[in-house]
Tab-separated table of C-alpha atoms in Angstrom:
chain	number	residue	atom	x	y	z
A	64	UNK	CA	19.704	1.306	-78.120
A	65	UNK	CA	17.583	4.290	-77.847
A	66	UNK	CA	16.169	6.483	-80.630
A	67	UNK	CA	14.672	9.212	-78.817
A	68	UNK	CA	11.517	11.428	-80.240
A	69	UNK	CA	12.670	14.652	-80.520
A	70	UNK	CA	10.308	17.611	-81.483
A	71	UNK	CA	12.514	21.148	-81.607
A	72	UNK	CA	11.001	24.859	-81.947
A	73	UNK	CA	13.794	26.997	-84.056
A	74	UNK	CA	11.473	30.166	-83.916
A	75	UNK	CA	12.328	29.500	-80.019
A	76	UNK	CA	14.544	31.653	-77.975
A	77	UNK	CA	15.474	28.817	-76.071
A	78	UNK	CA	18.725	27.522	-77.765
A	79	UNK	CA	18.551	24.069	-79.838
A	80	UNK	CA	20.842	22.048	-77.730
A	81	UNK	CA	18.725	23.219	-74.706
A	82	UNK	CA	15.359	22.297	-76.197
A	83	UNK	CA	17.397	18.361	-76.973
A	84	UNK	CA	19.246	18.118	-73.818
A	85	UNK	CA	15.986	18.870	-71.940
A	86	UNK	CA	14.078	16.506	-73.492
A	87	UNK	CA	16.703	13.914	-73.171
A	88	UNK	CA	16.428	14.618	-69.111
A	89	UNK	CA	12.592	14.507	-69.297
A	90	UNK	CA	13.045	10.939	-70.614
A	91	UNK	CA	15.617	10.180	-68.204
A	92	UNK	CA	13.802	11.385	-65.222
A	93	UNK	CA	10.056	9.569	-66.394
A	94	UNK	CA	12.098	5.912	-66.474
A	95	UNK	CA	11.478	5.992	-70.117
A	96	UNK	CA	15.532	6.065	-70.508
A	97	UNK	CA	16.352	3.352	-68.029
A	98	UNK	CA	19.751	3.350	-65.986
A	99	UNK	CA	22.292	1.614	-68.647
A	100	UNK	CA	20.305	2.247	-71.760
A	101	UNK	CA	22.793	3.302	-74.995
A	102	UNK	CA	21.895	6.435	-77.046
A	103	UNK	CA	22.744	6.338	-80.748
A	104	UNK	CA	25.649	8.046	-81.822
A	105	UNK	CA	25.644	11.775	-82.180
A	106	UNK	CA	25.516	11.486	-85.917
A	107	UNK	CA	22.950	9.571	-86.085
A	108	UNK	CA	20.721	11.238	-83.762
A	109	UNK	CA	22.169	15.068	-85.294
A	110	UNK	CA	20.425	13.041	-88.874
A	111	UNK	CA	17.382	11.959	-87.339
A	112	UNK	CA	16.371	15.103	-85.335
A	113	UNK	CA	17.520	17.578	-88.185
A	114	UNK	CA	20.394	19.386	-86.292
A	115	UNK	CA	23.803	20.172	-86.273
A	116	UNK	CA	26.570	17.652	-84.788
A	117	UNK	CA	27.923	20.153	-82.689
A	118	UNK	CA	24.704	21.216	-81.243
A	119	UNK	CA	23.683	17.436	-80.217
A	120	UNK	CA	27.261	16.818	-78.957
A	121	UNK	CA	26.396	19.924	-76.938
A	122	UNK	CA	23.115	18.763	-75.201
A	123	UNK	CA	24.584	15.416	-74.551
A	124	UNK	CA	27.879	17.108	-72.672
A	125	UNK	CA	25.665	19.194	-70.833
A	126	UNK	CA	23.889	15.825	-69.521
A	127	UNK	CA	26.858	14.458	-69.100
A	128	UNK	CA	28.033	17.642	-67.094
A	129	UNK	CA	24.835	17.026	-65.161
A	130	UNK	CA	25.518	13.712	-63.621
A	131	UNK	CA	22.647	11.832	-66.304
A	132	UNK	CA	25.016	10.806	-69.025
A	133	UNK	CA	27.717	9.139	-69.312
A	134	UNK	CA	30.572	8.470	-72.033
A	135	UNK	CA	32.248	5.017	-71.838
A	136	UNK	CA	35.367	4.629	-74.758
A	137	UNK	CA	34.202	1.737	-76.953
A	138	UNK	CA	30.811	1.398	-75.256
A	139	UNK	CA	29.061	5.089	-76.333
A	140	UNK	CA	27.116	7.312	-74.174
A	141	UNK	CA	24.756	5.583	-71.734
A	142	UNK	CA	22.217	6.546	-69.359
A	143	UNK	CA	24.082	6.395	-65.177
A	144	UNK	CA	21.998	5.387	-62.551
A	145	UNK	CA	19.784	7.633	-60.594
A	146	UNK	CA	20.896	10.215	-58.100
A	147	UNK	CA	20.869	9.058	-54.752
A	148	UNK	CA	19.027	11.064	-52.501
A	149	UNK	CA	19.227	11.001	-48.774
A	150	UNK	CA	17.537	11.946	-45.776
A	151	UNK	CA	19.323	14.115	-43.011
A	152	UNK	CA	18.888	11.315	-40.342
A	153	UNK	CA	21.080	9.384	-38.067
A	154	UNK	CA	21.358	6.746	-40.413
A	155	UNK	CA	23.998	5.289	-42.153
A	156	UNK	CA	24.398	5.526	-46.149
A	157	UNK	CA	24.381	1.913	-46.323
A	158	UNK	CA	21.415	1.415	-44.246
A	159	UNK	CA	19.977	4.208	-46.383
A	160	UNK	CA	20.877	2.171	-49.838
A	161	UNK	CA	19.965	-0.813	-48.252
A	162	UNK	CA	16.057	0.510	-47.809
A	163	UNK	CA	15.794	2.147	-50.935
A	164	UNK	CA	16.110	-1.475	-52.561
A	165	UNK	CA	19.957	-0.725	-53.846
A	166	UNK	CA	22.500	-3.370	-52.731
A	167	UNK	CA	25.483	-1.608	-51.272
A	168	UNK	CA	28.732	-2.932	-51.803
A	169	UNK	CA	32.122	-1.719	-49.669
A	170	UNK	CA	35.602	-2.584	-50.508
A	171	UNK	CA	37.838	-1.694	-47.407
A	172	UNK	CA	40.529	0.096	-48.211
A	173	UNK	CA	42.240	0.649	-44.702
A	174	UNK	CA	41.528	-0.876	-41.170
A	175	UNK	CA	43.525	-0.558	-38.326
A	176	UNK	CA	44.477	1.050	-34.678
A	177	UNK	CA	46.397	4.714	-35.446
A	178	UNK	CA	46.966	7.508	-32.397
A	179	UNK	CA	44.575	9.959	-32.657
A	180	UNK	CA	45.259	13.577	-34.388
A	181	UNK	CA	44.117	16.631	-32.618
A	182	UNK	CA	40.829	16.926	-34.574
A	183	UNK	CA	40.231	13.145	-34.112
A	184	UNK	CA	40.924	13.604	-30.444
A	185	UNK	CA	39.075	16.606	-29.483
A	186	UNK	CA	35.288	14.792	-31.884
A	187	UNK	CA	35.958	11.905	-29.380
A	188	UNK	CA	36.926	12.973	-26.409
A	189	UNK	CA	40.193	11.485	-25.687
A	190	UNK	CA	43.826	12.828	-25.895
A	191	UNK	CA	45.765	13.132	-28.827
A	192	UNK	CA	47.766	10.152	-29.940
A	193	UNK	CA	45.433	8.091	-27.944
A	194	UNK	CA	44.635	4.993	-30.248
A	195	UNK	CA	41.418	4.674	-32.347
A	196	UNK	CA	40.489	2.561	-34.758
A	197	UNK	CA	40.501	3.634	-38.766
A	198	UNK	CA	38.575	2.668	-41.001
A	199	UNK	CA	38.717	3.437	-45.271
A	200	UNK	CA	36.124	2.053	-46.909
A	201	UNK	CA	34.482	2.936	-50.800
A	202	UNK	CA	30.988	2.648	-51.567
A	203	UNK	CA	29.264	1.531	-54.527
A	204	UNK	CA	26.374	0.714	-55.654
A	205	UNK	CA	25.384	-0.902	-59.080
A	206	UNK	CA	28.296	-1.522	-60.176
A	207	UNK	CA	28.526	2.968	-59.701
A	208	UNK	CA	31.432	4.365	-57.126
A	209	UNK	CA	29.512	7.003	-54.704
A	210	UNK	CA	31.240	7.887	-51.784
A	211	UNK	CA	34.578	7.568	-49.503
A	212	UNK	CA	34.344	6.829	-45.981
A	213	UNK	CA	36.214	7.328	-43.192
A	214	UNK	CA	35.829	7.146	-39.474
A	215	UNK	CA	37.221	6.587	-36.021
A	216	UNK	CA	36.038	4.815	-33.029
A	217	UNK	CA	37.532	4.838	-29.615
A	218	UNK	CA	39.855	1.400	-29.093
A	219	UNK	CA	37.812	-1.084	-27.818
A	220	UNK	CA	34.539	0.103	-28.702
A	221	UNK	CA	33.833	-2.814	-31.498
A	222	UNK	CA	34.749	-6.016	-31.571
A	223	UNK	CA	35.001	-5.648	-35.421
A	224	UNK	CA	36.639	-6.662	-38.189
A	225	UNK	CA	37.221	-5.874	-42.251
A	226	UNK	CA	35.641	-8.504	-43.412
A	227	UNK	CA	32.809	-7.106	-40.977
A	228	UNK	CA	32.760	-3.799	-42.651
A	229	UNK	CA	32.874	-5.393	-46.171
A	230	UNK	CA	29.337	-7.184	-45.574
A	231	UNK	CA	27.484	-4.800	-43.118
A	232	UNK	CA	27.064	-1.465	-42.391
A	233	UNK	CA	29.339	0.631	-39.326
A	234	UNK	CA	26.121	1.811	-37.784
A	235	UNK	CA	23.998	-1.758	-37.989
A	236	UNK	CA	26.929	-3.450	-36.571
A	237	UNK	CA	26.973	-0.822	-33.761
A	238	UNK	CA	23.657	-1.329	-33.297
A	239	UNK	CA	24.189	-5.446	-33.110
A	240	UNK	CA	26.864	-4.708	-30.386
A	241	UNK	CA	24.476	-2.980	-27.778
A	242	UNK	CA	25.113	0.407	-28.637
A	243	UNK	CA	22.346	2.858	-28.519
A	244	UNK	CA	22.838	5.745	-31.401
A	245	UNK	CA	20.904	9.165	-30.088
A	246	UNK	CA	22.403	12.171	-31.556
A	247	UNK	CA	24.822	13.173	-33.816
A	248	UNK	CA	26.798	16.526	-34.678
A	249	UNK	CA	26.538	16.734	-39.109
A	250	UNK	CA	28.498	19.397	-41.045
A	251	UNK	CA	27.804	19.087	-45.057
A	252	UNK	CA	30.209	21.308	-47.239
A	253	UNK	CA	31.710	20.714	-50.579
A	254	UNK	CA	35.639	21.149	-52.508
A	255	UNK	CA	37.410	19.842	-55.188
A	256	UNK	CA	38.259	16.219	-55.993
A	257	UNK	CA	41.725	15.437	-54.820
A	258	UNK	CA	43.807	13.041	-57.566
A	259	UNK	CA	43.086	9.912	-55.305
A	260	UNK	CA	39.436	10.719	-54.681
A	261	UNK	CA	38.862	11.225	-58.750
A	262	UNK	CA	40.270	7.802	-59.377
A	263	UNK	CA	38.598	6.033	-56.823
A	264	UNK	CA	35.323	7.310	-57.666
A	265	UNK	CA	35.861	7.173	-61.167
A	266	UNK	CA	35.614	11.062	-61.792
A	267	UNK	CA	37.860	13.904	-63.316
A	268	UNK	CA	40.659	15.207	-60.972
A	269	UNK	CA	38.918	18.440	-59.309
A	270	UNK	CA	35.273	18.184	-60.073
A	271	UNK	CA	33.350	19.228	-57.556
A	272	UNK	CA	32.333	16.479	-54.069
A	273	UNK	CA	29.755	16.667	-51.313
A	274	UNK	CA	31.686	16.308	-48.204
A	275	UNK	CA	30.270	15.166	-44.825
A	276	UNK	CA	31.644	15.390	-41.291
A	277	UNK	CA	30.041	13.327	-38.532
A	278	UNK	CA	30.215	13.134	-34.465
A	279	UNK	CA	27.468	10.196	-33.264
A	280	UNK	CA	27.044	10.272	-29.620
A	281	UNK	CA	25.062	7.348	-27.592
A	282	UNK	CA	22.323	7.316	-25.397
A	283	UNK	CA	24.889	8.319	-22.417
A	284	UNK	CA	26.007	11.323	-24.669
A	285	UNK	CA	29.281	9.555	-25.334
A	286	UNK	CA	31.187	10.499	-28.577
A	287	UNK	CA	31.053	6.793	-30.256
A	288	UNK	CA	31.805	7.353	-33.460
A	289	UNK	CA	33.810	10.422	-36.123
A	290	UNK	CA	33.398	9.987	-39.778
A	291	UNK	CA	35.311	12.299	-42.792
A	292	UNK	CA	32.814	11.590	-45.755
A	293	UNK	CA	33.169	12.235	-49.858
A	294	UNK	CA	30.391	11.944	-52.484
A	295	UNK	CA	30.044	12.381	-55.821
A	296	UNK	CA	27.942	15.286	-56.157
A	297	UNK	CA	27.292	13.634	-59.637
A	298	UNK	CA	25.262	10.804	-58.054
A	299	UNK	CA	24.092	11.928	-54.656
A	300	UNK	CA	22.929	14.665	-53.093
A	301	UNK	CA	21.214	15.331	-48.849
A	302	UNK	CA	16.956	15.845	-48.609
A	303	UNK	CA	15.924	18.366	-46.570
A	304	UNK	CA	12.740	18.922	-44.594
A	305	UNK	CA	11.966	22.693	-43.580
A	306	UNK	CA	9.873	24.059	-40.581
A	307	UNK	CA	9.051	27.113	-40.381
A	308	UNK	CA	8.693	28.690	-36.567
């Protein structure tokens, strides 16, 4: 359990819970607060740092708000795991876990041959209610849901199957197959949870997800691959690199 050091200005403008919850995050980001570490209770840390219950419970829901805390019923508030932040390159998220030394896991949640719907169709080149292959999968990593991910391939593209996708990444066993990745068409947006995407990522119905769509095109300039993609905007967010001209 932790038992943070807490030093608070009152003669401050800058409100109490503010001067608490940012010190909190300053721990959090340092390493000093670990991933999985347990703060004391709220009363006991309101006693100890000579403040009000309400203002403590404050800072700690506005870490919690922030994607750094995290309540668990019969467990207390703990410290989540690090945001996961990823560079805008034609790389797959779990190739990208995989090099930043966090095991990805994937349970597949839907594999199969569908016909193709008009947006489908038209990402991929083919007509609609041709068949492509659909794949669901969830991503995790540390025992921490972070994204949802779908795509399509054209039929007969991959020999492939779930228990495949379970182990290894889409775009590594492209890769293994012979196909040459070169370019890819990225749209990043965000909306609102949907009931099934809050329970399978373990958030609140209608908080706010990073959403991802994807057209990867070979070294022919053949549409290969179309992915829908949902994060937790909690735990992950996209690095950018600017240039100016």
């Amino acid at each position: 359990m932790y038992r943070p050091r807490v030093i608070v200005d009152r003669g401050s403008p800058v409100p109490l819970y503010y001067q608490l919850a940012r010190q909190l995050e300053a721990a959090i980001q340092s390493g000093e607060l670990s991933p999985g570490t347990r703060l004391e209770n709220e009363l006991e840390l309101a006693e100890r740092c000579g403040l009000s219950r309400p203002t403590v419970r404050q800072a700690i829901q506005h870490l919690v708000d922030r994607g750094l805390l995290v309540r668990k019923r019969g467990v207390g508030t703990q410290v989540v795991l690090s945001e996961i932040r990823r560079p805008v390159e034609l790389t797959s998220l779990h190739d990208d876990l995989a090099a930043a030394g966090r095991e990805p896991h994937t349970e597949v949640l839907e594999f199969g041959t569908v016909p193709a719907d008009d947006r489908v169709a038209k990402e991929l080149g083919l007509a609609a209610g041709d068949p492509v292959l659909r794949m669901r999968r969830a991503r995790s990593t540390g025992g921490e849901p972070l994204a949802l991910l779908t795509n399509y391939l054209p039929e007969g593209l991959l020999a492939v199957t779930a228990d495949d996708l379970a182990r290894h990444g889409l775009y590594e066993l492209l890769r293994a197959s012979g196909v040459n990745l070169r370019i890819a068409n990225q749209s990043i947006g965000a909306r609102r949870a949907t009931a099934e995407e809050a329970r399978l990522l373990d958030e609140r119905r209608g908080v706010p997800m990073l959403t991802m769509t994807r057209t990867a095109y070979d070294d022919k300039g053949t549409a290969i691959e179309f992915g829908r993609h949902v994060y937790r905007a909690s735990r992950y967010s996209y690095a950018l690199t600017l240039v100016e001209r």
